[in-house]
N, CA, C and O of each residue as an XYZ file, in Angstrom:
692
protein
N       0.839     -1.177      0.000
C       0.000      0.000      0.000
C       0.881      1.237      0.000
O       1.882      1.368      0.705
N       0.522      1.919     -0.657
C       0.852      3.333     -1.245
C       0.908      4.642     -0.697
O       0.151      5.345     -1.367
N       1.380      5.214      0.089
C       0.559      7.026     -0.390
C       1.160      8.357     -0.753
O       2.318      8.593     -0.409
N       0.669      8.975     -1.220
C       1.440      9.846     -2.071
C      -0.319     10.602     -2.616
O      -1.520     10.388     -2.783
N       1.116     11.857     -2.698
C       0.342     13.610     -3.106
C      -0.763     12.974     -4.177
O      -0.351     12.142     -4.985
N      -2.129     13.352     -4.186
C      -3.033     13.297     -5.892
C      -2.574     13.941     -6.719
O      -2.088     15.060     -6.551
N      -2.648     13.380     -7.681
C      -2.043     14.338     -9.217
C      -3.574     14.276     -9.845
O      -4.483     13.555     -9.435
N      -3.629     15.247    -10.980
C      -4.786     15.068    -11.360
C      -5.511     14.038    -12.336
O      -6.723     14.012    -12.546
N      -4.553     13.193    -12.896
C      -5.093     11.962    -13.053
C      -5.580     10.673    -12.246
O      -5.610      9.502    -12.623
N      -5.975     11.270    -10.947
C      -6.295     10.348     -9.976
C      -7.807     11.234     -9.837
O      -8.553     10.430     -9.279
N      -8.402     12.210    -10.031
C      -9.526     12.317    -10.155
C     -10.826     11.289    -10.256
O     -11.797     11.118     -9.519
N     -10.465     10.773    -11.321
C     -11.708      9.722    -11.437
C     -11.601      8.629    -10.430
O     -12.734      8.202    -10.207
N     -10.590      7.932     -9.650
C      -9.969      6.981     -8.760
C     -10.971      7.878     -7.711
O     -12.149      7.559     -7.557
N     -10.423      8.913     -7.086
C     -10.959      9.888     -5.857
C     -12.352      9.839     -5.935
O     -13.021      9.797     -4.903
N     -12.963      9.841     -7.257
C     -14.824     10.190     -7.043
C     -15.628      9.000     -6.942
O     -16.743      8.826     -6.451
N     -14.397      7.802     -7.815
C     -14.822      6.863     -7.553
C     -15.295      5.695     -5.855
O     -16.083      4.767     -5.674
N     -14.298      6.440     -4.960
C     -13.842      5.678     -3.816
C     -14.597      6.657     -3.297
O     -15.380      6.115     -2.517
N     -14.832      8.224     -3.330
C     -15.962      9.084     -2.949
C     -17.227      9.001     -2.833
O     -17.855      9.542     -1.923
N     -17.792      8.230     -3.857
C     -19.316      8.054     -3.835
C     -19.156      6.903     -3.473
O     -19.812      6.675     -2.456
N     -18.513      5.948     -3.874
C     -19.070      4.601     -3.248
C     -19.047      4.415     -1.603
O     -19.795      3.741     -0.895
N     -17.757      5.375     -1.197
C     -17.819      4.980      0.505
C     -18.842      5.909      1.063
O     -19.388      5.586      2.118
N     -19.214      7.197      0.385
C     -20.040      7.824      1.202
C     -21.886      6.901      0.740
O     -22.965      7.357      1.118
N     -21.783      6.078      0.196
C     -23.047      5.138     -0.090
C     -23.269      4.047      1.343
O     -24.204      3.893      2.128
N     -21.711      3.327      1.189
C     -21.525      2.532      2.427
C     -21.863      3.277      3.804
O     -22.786      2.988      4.567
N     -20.780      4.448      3.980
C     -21.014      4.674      5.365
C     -22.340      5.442      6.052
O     -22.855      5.282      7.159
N     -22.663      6.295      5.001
C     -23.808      6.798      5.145
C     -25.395      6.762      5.091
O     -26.249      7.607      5.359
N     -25.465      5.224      4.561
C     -26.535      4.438      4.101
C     -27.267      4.319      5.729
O     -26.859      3.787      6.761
N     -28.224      4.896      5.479
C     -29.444      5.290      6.472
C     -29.324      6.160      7.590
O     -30.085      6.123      8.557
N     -27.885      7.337      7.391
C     -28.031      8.494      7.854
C     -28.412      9.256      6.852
O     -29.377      9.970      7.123
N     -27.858      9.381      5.459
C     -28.313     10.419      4.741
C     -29.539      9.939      3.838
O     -29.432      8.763      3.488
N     -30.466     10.478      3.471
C     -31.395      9.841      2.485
C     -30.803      9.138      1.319
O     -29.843      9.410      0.597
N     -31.620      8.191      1.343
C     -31.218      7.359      0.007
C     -31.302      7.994     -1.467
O     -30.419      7.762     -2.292
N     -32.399      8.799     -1.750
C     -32.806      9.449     -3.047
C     -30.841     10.128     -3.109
O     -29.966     10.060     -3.972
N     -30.900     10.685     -1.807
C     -29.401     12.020     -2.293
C     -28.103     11.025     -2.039
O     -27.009     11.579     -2.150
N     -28.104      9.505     -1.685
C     -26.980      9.426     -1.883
C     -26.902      8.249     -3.603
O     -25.806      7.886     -4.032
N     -27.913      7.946     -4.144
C     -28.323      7.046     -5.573
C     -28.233      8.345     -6.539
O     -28.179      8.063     -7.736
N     -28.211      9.561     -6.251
C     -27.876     10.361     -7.107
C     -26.736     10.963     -7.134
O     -26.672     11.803     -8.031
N     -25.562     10.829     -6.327
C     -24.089     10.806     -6.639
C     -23.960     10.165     -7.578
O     -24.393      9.043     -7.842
N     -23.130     11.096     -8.341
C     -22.490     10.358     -9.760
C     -20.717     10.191     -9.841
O     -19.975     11.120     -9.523
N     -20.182      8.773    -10.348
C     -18.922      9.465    -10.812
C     -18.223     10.865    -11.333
O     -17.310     11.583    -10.926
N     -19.237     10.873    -12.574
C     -18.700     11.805    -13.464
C     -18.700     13.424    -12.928
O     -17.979     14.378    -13.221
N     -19.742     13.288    -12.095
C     -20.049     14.803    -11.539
C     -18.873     14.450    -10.415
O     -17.889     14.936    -10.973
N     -18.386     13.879     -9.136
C     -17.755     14.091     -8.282
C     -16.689     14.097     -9.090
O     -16.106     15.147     -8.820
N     -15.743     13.195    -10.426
C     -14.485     13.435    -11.109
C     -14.383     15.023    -10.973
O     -13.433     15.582    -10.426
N     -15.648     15.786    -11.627
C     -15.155     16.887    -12.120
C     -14.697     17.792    -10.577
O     -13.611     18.313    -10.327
N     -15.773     17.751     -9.830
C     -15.414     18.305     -8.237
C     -13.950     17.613     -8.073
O     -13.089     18.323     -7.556
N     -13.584     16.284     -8.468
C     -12.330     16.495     -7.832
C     -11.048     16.953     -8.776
O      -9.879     17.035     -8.400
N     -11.459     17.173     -9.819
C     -10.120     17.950    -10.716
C      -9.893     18.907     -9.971
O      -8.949     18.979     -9.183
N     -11.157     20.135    -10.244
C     -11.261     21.038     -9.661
C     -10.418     21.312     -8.283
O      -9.744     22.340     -8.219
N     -10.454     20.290     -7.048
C      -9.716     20.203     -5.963
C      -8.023     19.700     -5.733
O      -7.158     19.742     -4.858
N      -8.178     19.286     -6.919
C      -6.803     19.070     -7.029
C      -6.011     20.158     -7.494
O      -5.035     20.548     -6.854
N      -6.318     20.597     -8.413
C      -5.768     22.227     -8.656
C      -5.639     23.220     -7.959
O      -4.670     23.966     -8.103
N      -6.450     23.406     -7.192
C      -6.446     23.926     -6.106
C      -5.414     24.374     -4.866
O      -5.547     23.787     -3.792
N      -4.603     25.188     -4.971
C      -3.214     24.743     -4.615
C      -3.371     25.059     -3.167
O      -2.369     25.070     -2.452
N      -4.854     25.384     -2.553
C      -5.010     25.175     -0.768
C      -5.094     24.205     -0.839
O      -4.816     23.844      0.305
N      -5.369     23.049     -1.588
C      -5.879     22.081     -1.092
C      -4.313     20.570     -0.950
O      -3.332     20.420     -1.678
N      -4.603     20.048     -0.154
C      -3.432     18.511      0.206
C      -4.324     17.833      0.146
O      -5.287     17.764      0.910
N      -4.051     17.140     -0.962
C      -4.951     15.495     -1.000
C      -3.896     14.878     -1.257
O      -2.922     15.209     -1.932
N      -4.204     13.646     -0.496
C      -3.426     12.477     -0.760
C      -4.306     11.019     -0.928
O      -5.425     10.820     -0.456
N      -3.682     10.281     -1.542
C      -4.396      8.959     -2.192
C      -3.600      8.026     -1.593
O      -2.392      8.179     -1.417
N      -4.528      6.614     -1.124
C      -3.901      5.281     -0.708
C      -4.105      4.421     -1.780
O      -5.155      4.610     -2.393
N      -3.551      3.736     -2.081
C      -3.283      3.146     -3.091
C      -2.974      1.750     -3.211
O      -1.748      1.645     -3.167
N      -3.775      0.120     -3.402
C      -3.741     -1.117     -3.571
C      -2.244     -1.420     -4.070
O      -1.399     -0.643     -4.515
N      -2.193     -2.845     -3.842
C      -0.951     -3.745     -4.631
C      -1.223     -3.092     -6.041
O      -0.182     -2.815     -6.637
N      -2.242     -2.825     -6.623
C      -2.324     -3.052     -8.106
C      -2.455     -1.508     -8.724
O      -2.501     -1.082     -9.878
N      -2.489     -0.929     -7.535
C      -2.227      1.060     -7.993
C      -3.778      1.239     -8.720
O      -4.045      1.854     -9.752
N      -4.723      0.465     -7.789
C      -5.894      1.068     -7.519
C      -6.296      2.083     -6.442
O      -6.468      1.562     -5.340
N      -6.490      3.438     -6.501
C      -7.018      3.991     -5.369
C      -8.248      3.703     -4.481
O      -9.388      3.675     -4.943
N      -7.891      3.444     -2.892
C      -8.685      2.777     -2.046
C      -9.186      3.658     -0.936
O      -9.902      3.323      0.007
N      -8.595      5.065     -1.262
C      -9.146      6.059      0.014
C      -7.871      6.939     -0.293
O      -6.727      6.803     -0.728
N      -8.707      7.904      0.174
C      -8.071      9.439     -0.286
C      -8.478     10.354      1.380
O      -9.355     10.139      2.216
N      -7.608     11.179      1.320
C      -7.428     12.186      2.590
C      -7.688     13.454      1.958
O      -7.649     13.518      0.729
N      -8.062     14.918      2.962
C      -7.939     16.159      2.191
C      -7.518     16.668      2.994
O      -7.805     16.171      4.083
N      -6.603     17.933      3.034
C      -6.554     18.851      3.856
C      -6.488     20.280      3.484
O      -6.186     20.641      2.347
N      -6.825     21.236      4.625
C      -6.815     22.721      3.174
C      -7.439     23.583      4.763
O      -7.415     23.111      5.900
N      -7.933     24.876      4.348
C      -8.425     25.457      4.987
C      -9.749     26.287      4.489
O      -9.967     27.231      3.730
N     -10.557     25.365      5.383
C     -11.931     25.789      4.997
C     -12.330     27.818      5.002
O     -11.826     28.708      5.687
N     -13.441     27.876      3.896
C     -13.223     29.469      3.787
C     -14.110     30.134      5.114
O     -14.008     31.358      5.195
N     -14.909     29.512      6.088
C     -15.559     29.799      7.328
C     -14.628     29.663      8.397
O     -15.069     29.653      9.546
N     -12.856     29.511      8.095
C     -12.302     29.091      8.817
C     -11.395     30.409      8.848
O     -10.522     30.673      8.022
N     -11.743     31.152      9.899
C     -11.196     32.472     10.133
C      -9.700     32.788     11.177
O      -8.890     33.714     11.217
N      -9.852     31.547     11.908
C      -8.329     31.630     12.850
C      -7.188     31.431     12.221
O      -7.004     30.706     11.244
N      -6.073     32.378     13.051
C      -4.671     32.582     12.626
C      -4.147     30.930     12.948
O      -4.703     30.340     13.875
N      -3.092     30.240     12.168
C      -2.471     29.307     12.609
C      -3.633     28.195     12.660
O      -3.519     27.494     13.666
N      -4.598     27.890     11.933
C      -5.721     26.448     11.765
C      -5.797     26.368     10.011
O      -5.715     27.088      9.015
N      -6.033     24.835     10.460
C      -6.381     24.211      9.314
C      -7.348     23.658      9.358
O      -7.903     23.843     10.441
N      -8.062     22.821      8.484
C      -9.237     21.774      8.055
C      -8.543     20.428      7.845
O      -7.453     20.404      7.274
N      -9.196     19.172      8.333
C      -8.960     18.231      8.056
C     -10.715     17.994      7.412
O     -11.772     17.837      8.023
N     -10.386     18.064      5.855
C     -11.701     17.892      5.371
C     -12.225     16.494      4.823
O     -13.428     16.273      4.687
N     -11.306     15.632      4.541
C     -12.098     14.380      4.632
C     -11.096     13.275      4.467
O      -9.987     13.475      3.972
N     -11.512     12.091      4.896
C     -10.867     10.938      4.988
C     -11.853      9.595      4.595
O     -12.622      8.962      5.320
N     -11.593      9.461      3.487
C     -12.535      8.387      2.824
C     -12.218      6.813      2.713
O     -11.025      6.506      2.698
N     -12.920      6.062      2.655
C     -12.124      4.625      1.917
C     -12.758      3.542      1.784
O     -13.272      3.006      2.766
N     -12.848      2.973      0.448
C     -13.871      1.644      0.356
C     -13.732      1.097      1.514
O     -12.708      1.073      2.197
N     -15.030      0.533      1.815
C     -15.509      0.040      2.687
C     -14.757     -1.831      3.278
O     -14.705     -2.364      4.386
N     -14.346     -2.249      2.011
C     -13.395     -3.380      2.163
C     -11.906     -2.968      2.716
O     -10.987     -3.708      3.065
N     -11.953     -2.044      2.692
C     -10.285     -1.486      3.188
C      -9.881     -1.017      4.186
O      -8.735     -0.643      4.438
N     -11.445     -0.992      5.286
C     -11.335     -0.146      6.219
C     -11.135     -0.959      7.686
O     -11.766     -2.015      7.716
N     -10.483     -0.696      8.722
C     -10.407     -1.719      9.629
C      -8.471     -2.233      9.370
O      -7.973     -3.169      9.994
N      -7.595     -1.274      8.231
C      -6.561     -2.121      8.280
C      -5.679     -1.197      8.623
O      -4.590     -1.455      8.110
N      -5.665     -0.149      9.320
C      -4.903      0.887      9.579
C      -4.544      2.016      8.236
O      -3.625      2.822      8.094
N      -5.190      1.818      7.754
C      -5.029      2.692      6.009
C      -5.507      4.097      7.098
O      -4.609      4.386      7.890
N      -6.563      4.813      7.191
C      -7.266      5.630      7.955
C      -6.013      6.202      9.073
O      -5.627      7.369      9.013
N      -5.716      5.681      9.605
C      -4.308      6.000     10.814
C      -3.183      6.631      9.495
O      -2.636      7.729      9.395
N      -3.156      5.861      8.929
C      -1.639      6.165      7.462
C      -2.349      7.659      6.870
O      -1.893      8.758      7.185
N      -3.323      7.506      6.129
C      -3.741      8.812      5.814
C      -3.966     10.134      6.654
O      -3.746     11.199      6.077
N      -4.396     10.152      8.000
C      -4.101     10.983      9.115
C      -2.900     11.414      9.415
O      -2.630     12.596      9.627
N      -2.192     10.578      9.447
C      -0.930     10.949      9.797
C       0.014     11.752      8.700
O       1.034     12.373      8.999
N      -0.468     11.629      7.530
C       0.311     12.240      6.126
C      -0.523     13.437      6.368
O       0.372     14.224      6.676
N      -1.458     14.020      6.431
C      -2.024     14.842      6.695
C      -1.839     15.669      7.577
O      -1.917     16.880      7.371
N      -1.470     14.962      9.091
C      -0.863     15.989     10.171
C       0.457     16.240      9.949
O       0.946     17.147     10.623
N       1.156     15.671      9.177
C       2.418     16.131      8.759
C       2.353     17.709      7.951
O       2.976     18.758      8.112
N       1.389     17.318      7.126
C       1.396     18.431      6.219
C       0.980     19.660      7.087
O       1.103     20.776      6.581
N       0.500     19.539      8.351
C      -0.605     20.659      8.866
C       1.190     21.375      9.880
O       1.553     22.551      9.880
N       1.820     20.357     10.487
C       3.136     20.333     10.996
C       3.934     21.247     10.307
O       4.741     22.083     10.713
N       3.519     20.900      9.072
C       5.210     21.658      8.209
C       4.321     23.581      7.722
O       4.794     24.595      7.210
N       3.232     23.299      8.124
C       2.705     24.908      8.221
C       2.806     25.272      9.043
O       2.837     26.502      9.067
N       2.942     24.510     10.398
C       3.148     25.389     11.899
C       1.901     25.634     12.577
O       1.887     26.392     13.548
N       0.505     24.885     12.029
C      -0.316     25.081     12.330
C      -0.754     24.698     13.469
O      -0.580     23.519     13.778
N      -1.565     25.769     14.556
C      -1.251     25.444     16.095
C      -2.636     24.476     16.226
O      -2.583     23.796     17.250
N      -3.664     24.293     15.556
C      -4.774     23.830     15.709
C      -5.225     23.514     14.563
O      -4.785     24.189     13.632
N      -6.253     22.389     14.219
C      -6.379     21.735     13.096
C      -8.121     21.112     13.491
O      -8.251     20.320     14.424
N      -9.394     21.589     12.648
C     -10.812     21.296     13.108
C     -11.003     19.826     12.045
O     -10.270     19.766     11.057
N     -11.796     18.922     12.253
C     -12.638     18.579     11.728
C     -14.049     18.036     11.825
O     -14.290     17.358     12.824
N     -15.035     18.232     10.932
C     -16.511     18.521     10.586
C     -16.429     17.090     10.892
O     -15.372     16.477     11.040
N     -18.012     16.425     11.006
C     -18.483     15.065     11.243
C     -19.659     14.817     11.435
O     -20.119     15.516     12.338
N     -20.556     13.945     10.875
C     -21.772     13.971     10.912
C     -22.004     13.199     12.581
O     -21.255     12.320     13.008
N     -22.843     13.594     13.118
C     -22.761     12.886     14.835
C     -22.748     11.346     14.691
O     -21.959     10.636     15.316
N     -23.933     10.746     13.584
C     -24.322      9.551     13.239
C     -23.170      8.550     12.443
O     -23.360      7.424     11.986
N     -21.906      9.367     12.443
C     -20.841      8.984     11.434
C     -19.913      8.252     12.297
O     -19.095      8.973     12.868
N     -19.816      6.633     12.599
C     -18.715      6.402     13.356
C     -17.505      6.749     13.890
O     -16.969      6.718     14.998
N     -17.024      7.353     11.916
C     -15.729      7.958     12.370
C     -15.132      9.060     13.290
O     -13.961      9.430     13.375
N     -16.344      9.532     14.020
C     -15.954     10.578     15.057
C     -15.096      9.778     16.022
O     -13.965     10.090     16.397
N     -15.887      8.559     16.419
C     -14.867      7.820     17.602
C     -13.079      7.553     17.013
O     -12.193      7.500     17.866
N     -12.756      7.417     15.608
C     -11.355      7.082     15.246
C     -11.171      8.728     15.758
O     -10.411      8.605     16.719
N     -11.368      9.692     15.662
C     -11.317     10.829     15.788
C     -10.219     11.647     17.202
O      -9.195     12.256     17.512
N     -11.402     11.054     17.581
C     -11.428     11.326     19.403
C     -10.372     10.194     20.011
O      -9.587     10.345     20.947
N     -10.594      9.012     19.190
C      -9.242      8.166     19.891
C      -7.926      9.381     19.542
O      -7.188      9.675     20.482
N      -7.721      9.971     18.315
C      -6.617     10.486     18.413
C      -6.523     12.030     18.688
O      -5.904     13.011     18.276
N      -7.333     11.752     19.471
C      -7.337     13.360     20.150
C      -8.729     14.471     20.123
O      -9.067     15.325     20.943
N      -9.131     14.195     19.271
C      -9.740     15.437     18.724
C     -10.853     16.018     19.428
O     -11.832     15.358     19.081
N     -11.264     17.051     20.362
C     -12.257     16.900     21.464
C     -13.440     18.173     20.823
O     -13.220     19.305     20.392
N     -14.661     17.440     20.982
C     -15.643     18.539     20.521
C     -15.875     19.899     21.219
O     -15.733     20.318     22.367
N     -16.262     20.375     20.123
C     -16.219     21.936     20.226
C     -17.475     22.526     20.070
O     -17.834     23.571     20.613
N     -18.233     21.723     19.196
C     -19.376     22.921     18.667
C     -19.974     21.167     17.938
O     -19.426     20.115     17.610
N     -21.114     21.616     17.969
C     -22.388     20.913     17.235
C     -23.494     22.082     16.547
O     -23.980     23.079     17.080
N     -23.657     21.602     15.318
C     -24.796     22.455     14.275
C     -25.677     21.710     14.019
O     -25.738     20.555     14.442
N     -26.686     22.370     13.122
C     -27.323     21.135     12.602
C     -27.682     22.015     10.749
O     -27.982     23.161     10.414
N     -27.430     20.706      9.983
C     -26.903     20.903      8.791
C     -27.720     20.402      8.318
O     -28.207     19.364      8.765
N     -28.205     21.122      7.036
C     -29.489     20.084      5.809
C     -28.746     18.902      4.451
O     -27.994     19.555      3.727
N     -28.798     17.990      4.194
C     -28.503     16.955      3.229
C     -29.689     16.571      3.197
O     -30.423     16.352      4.160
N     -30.066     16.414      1.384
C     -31.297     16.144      1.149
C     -32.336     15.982      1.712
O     -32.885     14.884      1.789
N     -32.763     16.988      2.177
C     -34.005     17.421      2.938
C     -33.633     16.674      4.417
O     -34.735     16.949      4.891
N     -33.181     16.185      5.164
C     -32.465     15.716      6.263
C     -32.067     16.662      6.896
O     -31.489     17.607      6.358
N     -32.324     16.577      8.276
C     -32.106     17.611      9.080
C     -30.988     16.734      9.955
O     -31.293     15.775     10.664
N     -29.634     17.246      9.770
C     -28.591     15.923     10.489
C     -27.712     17.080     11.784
O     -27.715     18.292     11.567
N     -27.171     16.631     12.784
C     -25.897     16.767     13.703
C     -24.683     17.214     13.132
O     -23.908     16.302     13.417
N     -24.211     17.842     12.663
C     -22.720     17.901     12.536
C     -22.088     18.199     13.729
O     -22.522     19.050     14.505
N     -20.993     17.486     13.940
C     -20.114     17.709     15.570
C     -18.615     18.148     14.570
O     -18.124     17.499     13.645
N     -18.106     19.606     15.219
C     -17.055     20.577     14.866
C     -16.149     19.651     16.131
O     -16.685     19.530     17.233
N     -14.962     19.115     15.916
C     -14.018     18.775     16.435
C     -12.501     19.328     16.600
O     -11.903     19.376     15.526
N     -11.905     19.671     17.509
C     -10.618     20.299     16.946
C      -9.165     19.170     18.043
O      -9.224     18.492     19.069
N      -8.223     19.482     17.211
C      -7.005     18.840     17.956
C      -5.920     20.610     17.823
O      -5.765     21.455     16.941
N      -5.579     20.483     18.781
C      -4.732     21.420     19.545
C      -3.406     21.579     19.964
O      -2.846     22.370     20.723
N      -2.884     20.221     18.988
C      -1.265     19.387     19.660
C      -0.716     19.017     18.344
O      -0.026     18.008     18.488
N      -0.731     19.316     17.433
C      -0.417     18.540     16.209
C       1.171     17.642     16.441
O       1.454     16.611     15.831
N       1.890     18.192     17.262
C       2.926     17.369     17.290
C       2.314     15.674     18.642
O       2.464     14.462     18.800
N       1.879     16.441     19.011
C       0.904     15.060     20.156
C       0.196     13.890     19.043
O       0.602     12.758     18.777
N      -0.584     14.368     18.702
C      -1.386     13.483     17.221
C      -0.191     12.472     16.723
O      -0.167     11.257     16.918
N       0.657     13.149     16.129
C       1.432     12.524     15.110
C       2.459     11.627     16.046
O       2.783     10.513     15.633
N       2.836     11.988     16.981
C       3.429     10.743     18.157
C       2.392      9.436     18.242
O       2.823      8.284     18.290
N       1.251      9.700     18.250
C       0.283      9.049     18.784
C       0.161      8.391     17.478
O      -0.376      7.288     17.575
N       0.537      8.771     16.137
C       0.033      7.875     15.037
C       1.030      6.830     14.668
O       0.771      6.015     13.783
């Protein structure tokens, strides 16, 4: 297993492992109508777009066979007004892949990157109903703020999380 920076020929890989895990993990938190209408072709283009993007750090995990199996983001969200923070905006990964420490590997390439900015604090977003808050909070991350956010007509929890130690995290990974 692999990881390394996205280039933009990993687009279609990224939207691919995008819609399908947010189908898996989200299947009967978010409505079904809004997650059967994710498309490849529409998330490819969202992720060219993000790859160009030169706020944005994505990185891709990558199979024996240099299939992409989960992708990381990092960047700084534009509601994100503090000196010295970043966004940890998403951490994805087929659903067969998950459970093998891939998720720990992609975090950790990520807090590196947040490290080599000097960044004193680092948030990330989470649906409450979304397991992955607990991988979260195992490595630190303690809530801050809860909203509540619309997805297809769904009225859902988002829990705002932040870590405060970036050199603590990355010991810990």
């Amino acid at each position: 297993m692999i990881i390394r920076r996205a280039q933009l020929d990993d687009a279609a890989g990224i939207a691919k492992v995008h819609v399908d895990s947010w189908r898996t993990t989200y299947k009967g938190i978010i409505p079904d109508d809004f997650l059967n209408n994710l498309t490849y072709e529409d998330r490819t283009e969202l992720w060219k777009r993000n790859i160009v993007n030169e706020e944005n750090y994505i990185v891709v995990a990558m199979n024996e066979i240099n299939q992409i199996i989960g992708f990381g983001t990092a960047g700084k969200k534009q509601d994100n007004n503090e000196d010295n923070t970043g966004d940890l905006t998403s951490i994805y990964l087929l659903e067969d892949y998950q459970g093998e420490g891939i998720g720990k590997k992609l975090l950790k390439e990520l807090f590196k990157h947040f490290q080599q900015l000097n960044y004193e604090k680092v948030f990330v977003e989470v649906l409450e109903e979304n397991k992955t808050r607990y991988f979260y909070e195992y490595y630190g991350a303690k809530l801050v703020q809860t909203l509540q956010i619309k997805i297809g007509e769904k009225i859902l929890n988002e829990l705002i999380y932040e870590w405060n130690n970036i050199d603590e995290v990355i010991e810990k990974l």
